PDB file of C-alpha atoms in Angstrom:
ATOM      1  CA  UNK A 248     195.651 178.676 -28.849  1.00  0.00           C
ATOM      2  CA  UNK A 249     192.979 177.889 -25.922  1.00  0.00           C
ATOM      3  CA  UNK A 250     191.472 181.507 -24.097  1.00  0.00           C
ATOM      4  CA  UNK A 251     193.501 182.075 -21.921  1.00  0.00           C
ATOM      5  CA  UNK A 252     192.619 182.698 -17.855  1.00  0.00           C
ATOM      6  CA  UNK A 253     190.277 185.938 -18.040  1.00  0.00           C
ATOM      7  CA  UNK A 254     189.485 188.123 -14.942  1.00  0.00           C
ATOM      8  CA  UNK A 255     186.975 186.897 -12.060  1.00  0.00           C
ATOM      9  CA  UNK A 256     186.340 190.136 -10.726  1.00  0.00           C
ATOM     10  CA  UNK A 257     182.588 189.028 -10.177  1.00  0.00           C
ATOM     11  CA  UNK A 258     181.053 186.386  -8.408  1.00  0.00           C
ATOM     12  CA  UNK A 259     181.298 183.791 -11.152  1.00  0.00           C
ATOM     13  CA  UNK A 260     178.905 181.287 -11.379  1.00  0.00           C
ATOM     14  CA  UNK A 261     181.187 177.875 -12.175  1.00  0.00           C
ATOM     15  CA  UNK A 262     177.966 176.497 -14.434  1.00  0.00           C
ATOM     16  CA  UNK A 263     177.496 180.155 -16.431  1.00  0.00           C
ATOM     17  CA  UNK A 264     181.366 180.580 -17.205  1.00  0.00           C
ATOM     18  CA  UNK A 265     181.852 181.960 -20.557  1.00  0.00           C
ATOM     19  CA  UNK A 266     185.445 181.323 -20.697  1.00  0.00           C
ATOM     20  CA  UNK A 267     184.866 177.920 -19.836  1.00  0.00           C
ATOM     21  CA  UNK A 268     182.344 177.477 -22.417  1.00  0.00           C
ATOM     22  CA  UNK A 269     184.727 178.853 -24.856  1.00  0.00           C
ATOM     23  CA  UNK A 270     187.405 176.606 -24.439  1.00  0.00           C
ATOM     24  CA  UNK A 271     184.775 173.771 -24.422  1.00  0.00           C
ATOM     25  CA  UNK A 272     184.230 174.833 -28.033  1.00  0.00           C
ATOM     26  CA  UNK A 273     187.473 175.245 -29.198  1.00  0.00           C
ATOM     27  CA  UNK A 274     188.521 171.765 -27.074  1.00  0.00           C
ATOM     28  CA  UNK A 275     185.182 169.998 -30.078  1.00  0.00           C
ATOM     29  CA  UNK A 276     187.238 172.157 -32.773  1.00  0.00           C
ATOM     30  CA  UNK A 277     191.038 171.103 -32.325  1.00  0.00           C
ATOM     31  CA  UNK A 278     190.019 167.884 -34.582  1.00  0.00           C
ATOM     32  CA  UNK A 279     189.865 169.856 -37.653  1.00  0.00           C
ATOM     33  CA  UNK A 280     192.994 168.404 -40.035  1.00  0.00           C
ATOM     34  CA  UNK A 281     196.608 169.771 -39.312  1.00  0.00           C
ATOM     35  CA  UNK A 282     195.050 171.913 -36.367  1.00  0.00           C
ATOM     36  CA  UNK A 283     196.637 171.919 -33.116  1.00  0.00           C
ATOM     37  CA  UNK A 284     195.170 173.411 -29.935  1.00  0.00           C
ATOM     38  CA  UNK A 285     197.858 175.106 -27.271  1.00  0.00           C
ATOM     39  CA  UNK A 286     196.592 175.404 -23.542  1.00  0.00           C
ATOM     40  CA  UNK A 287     197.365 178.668 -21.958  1.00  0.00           C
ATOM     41  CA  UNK A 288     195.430 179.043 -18.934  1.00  0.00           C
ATOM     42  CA  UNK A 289     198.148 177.721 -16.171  1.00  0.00           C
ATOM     43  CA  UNK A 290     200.893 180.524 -18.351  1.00  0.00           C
ATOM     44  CA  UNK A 291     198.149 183.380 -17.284  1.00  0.00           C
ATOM     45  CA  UNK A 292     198.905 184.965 -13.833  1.00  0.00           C
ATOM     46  CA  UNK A 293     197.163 187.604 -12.272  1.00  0.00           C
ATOM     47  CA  UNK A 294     198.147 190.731 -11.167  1.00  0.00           C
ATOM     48  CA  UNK A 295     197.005 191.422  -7.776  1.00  0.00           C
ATOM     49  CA  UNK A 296     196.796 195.045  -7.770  1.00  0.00           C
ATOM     50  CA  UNK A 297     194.839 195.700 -10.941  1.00  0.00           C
ATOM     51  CA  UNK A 298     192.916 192.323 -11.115  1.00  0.00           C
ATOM     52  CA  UNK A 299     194.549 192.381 -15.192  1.00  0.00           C
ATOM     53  CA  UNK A 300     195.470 188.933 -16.617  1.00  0.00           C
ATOM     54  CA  UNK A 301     198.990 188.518 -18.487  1.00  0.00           C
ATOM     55  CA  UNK A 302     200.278 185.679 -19.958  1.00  0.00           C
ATOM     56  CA  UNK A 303     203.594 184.517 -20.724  1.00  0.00           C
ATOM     57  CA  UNK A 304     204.633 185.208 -23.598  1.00  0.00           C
ATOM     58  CA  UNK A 305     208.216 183.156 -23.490  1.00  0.00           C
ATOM     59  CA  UNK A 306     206.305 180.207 -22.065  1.00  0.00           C
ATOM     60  CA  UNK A 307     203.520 179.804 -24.889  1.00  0.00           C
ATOM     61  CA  UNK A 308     206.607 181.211 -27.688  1.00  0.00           C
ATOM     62  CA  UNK A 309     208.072 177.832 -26.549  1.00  0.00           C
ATOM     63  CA  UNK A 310     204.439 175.634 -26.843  1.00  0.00           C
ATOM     64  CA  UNK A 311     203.805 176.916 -30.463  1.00  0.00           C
ATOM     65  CA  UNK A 312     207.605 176.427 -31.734  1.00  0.00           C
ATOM     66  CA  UNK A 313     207.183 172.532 -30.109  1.00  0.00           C
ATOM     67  CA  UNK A 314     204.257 172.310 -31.686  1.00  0.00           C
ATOM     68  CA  UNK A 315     205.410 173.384 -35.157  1.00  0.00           C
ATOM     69  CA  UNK A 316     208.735 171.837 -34.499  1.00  0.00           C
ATOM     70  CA  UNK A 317     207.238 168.198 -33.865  1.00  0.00           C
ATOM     71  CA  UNK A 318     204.507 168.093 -36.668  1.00  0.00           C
ATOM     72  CA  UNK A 319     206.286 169.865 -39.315  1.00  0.00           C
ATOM     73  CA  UNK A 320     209.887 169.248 -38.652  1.00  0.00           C
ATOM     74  CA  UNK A 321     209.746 165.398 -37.175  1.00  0.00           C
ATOM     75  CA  UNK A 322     211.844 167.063 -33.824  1.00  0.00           C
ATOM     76  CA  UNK A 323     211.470 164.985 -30.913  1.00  0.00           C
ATOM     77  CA  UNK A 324     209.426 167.497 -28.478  1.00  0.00           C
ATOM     78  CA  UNK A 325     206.689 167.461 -26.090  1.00  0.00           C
ATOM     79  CA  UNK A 326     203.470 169.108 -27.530  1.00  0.00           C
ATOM     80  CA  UNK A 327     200.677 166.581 -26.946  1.00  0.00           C
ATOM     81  CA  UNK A 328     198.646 167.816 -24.042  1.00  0.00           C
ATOM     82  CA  UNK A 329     197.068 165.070 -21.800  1.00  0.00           C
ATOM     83  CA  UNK A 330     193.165 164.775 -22.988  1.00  0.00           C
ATOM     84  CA  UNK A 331     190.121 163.024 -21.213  1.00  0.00           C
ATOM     85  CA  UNK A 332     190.302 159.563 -23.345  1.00  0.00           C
ATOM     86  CA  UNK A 333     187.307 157.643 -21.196  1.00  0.00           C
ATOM     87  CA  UNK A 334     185.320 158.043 -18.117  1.00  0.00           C
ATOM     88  CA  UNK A 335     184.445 155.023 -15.673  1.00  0.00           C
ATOM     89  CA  UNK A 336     182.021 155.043 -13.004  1.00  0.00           C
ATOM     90  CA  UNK A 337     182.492 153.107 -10.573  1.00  0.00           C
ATOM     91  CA  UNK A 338     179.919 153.304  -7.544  1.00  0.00           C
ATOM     92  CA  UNK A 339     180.540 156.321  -6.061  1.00  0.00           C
ATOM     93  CA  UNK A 340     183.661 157.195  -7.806  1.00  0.00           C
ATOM     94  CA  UNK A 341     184.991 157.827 -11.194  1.00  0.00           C
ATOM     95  CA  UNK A 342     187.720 156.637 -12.874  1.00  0.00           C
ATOM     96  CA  UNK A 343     189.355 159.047 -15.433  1.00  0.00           C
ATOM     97  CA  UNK A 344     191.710 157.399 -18.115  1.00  0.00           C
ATOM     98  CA  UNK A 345     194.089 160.014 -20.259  1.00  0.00           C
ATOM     99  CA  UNK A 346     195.559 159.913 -23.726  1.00  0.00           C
ATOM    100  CA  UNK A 347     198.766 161.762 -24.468  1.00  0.00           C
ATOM    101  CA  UNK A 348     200.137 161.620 -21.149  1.00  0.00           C
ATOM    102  CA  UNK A 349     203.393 160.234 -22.102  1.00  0.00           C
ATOM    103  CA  UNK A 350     205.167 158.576 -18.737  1.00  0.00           C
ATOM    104  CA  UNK A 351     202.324 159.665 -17.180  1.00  0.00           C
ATOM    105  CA  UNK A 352     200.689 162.122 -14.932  1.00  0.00           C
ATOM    106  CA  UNK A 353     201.632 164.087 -12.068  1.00  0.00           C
ATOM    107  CA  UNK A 354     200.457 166.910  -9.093  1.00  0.00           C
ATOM    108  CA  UNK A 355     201.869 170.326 -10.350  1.00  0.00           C
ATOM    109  CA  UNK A 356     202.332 172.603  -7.112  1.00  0.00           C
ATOM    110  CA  UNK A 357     201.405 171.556  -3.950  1.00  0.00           C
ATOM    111  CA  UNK A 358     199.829 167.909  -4.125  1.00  0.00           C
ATOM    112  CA  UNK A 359     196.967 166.586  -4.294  1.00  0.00           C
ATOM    113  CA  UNK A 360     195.835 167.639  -7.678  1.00  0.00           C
ATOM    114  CA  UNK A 361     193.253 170.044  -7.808  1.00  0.00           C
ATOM    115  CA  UNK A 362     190.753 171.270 -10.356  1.00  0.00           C
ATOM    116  CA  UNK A 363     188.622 168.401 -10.625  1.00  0.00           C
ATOM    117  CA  UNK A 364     184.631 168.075  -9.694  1.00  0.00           C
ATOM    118  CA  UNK A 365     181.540 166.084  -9.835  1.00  0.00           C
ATOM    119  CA  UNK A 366     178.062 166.107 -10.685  1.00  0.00           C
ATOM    120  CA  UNK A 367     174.895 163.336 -10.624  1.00  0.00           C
ATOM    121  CA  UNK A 368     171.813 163.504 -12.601  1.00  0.00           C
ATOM    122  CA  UNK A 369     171.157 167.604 -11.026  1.00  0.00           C
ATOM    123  CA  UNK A 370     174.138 168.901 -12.648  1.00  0.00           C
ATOM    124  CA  UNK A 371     175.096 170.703  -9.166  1.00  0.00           C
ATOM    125  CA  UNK A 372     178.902 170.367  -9.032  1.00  0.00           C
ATOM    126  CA  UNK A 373     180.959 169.657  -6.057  1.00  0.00           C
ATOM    127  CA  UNK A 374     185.239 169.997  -5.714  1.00  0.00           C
ATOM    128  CA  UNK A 375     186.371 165.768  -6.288  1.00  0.00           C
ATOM    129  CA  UNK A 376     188.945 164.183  -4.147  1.00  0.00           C
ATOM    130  CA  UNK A 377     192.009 163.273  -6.939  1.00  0.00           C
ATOM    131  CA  UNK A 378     194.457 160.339  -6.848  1.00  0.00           C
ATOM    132  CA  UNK A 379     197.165 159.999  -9.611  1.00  0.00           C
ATOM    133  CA  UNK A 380     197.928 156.330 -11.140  1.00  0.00           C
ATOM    134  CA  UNK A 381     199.569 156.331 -14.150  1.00  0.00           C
ATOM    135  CA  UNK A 382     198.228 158.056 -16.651  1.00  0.00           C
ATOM    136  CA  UNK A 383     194.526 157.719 -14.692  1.00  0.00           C
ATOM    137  CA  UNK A 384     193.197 159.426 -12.012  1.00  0.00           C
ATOM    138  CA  UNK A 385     190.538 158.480  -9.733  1.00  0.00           C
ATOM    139  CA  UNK A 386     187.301 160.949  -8.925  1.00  0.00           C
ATOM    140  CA  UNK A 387     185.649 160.964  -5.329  1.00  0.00           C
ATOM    141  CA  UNK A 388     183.068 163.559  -3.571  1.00  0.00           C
ATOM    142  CA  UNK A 389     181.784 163.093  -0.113  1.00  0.00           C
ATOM    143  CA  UNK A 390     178.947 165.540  -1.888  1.00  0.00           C
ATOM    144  CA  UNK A 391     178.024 163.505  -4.729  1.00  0.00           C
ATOM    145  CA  UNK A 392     177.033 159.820  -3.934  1.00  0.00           C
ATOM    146  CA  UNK A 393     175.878 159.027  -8.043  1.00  0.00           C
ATOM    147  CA  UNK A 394     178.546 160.748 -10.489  1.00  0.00           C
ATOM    148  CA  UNK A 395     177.716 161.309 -13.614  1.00  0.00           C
ATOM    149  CA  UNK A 396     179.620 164.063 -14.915  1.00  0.00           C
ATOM    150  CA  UNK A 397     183.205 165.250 -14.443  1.00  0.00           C
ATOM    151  CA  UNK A 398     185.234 168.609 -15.108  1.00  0.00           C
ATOM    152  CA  UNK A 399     188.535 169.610 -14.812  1.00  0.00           C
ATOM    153  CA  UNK A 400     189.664 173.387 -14.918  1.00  0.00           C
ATOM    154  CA  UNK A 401     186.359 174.810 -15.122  1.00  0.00           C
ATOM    155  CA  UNK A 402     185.697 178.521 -14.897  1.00  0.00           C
ATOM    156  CA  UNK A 403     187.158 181.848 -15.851  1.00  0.00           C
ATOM    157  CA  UNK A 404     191.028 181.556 -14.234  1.00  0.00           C
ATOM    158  CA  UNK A 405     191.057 178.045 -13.614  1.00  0.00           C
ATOM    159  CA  UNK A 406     194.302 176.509 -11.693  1.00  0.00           C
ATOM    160  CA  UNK A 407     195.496 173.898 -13.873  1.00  0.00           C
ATOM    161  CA  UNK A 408     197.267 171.244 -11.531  1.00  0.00           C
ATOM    162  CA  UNK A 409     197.270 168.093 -13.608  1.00  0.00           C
ATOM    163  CA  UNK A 410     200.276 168.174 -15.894  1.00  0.00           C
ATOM    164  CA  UNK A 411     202.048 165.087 -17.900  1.00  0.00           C
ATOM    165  CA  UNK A 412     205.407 164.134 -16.699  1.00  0.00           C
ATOM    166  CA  UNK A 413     206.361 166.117 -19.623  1.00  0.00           C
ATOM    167  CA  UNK A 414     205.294 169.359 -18.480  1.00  0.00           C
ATOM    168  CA  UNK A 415     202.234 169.762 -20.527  1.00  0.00           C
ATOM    169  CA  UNK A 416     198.976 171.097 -18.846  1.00  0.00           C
ATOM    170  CA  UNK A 417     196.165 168.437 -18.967  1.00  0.00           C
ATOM    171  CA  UNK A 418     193.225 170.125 -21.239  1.00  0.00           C
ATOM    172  CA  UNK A 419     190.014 171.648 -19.418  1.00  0.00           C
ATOM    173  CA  UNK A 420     187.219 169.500 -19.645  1.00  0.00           C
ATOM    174  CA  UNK A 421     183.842 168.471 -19.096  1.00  0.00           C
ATOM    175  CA  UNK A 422     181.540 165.510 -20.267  1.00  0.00           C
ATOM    176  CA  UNK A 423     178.076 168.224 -19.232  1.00  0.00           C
ATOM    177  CA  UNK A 424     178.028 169.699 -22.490  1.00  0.00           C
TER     178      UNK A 424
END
């Protein structure tokens, strides 16, 4: 299983998030033999009162028995999460092509998708502009004229928009690292 969302009780530097970092690592891991890697940061909600993180524990139950239940047991489910396959720049925009995204991609909540940003050659990242095609979406920043590098869900409680038609949370990412 990914970390899960932790706390941002204090002015977190995007670039310097542990959390982040830790998923990063476990994102290099997950293609170790017969090892699967469950994404649990959209199933985290925060409790406004107390600032604690909880995560669903019906919701990632269900992740873990798809994922046993399609790679031991042959059952058709859902338990391939979408995954950065390429990136494409193109001028002053970035083209962002997915793997695993079944029918495709879609806006979870409120559209347009969010999550997503861009740096150049400084590494200073700036919130993209996302469009959904497919199983591609297309990068743009009024703040970043040269892109170089991309994330997606970055930080300690990132809100994970991008989902498969499926239902499956598109993995954090970054190409930075």
């Amino acid at each position: 299983m990914q970390l899960g969302a932790q706390p941002t009780e204090t002015a977190e530097k995007e670039n310097a998030s542990q959390s982040a970092s830790i998923r990063h690592t476990q994102f290099k891991a997950r293609i170790a033999p017969k090892s699967y890697l469950i994404v649990s940061s959209d199933i985290c909600h925060e409790d406004e009162k107390s600032g604690s993180i909880y995560m669903s524990a019906e919701d990632l139950s269900k992740r873990i028995a798809n994922t046993a239940l399609a790679t031991l047991f042959k059952q058709a489910k859902a338990y391939l999460y979408p995954i950065v396959e390429y990136i494409e720049v193109e001028g002053n925009a970035v083209k962002v092509v997915f793997k695993n995204a079944g029918r495709g991609l879609m806006a979870k909540g409120k559209p347009p998708v969010k999550g997503f940003a861009l740096a150049g050659h400084d590494h200073q990242f700036f919130e993209a502009e996302a469009k959904i095609e497919g199983n591609t979406v297309f990068l743009e920043s009024k703040y970043v004229r040269q892109p170089k590098f991309v994330r997606y869900g970055w930080g300690n409680n990132p809100k994970l928009t991008l989902f498969s038609l499926d239902g499956l949370p598109a993995m954090p990412y970054t190409n930075d690292r």
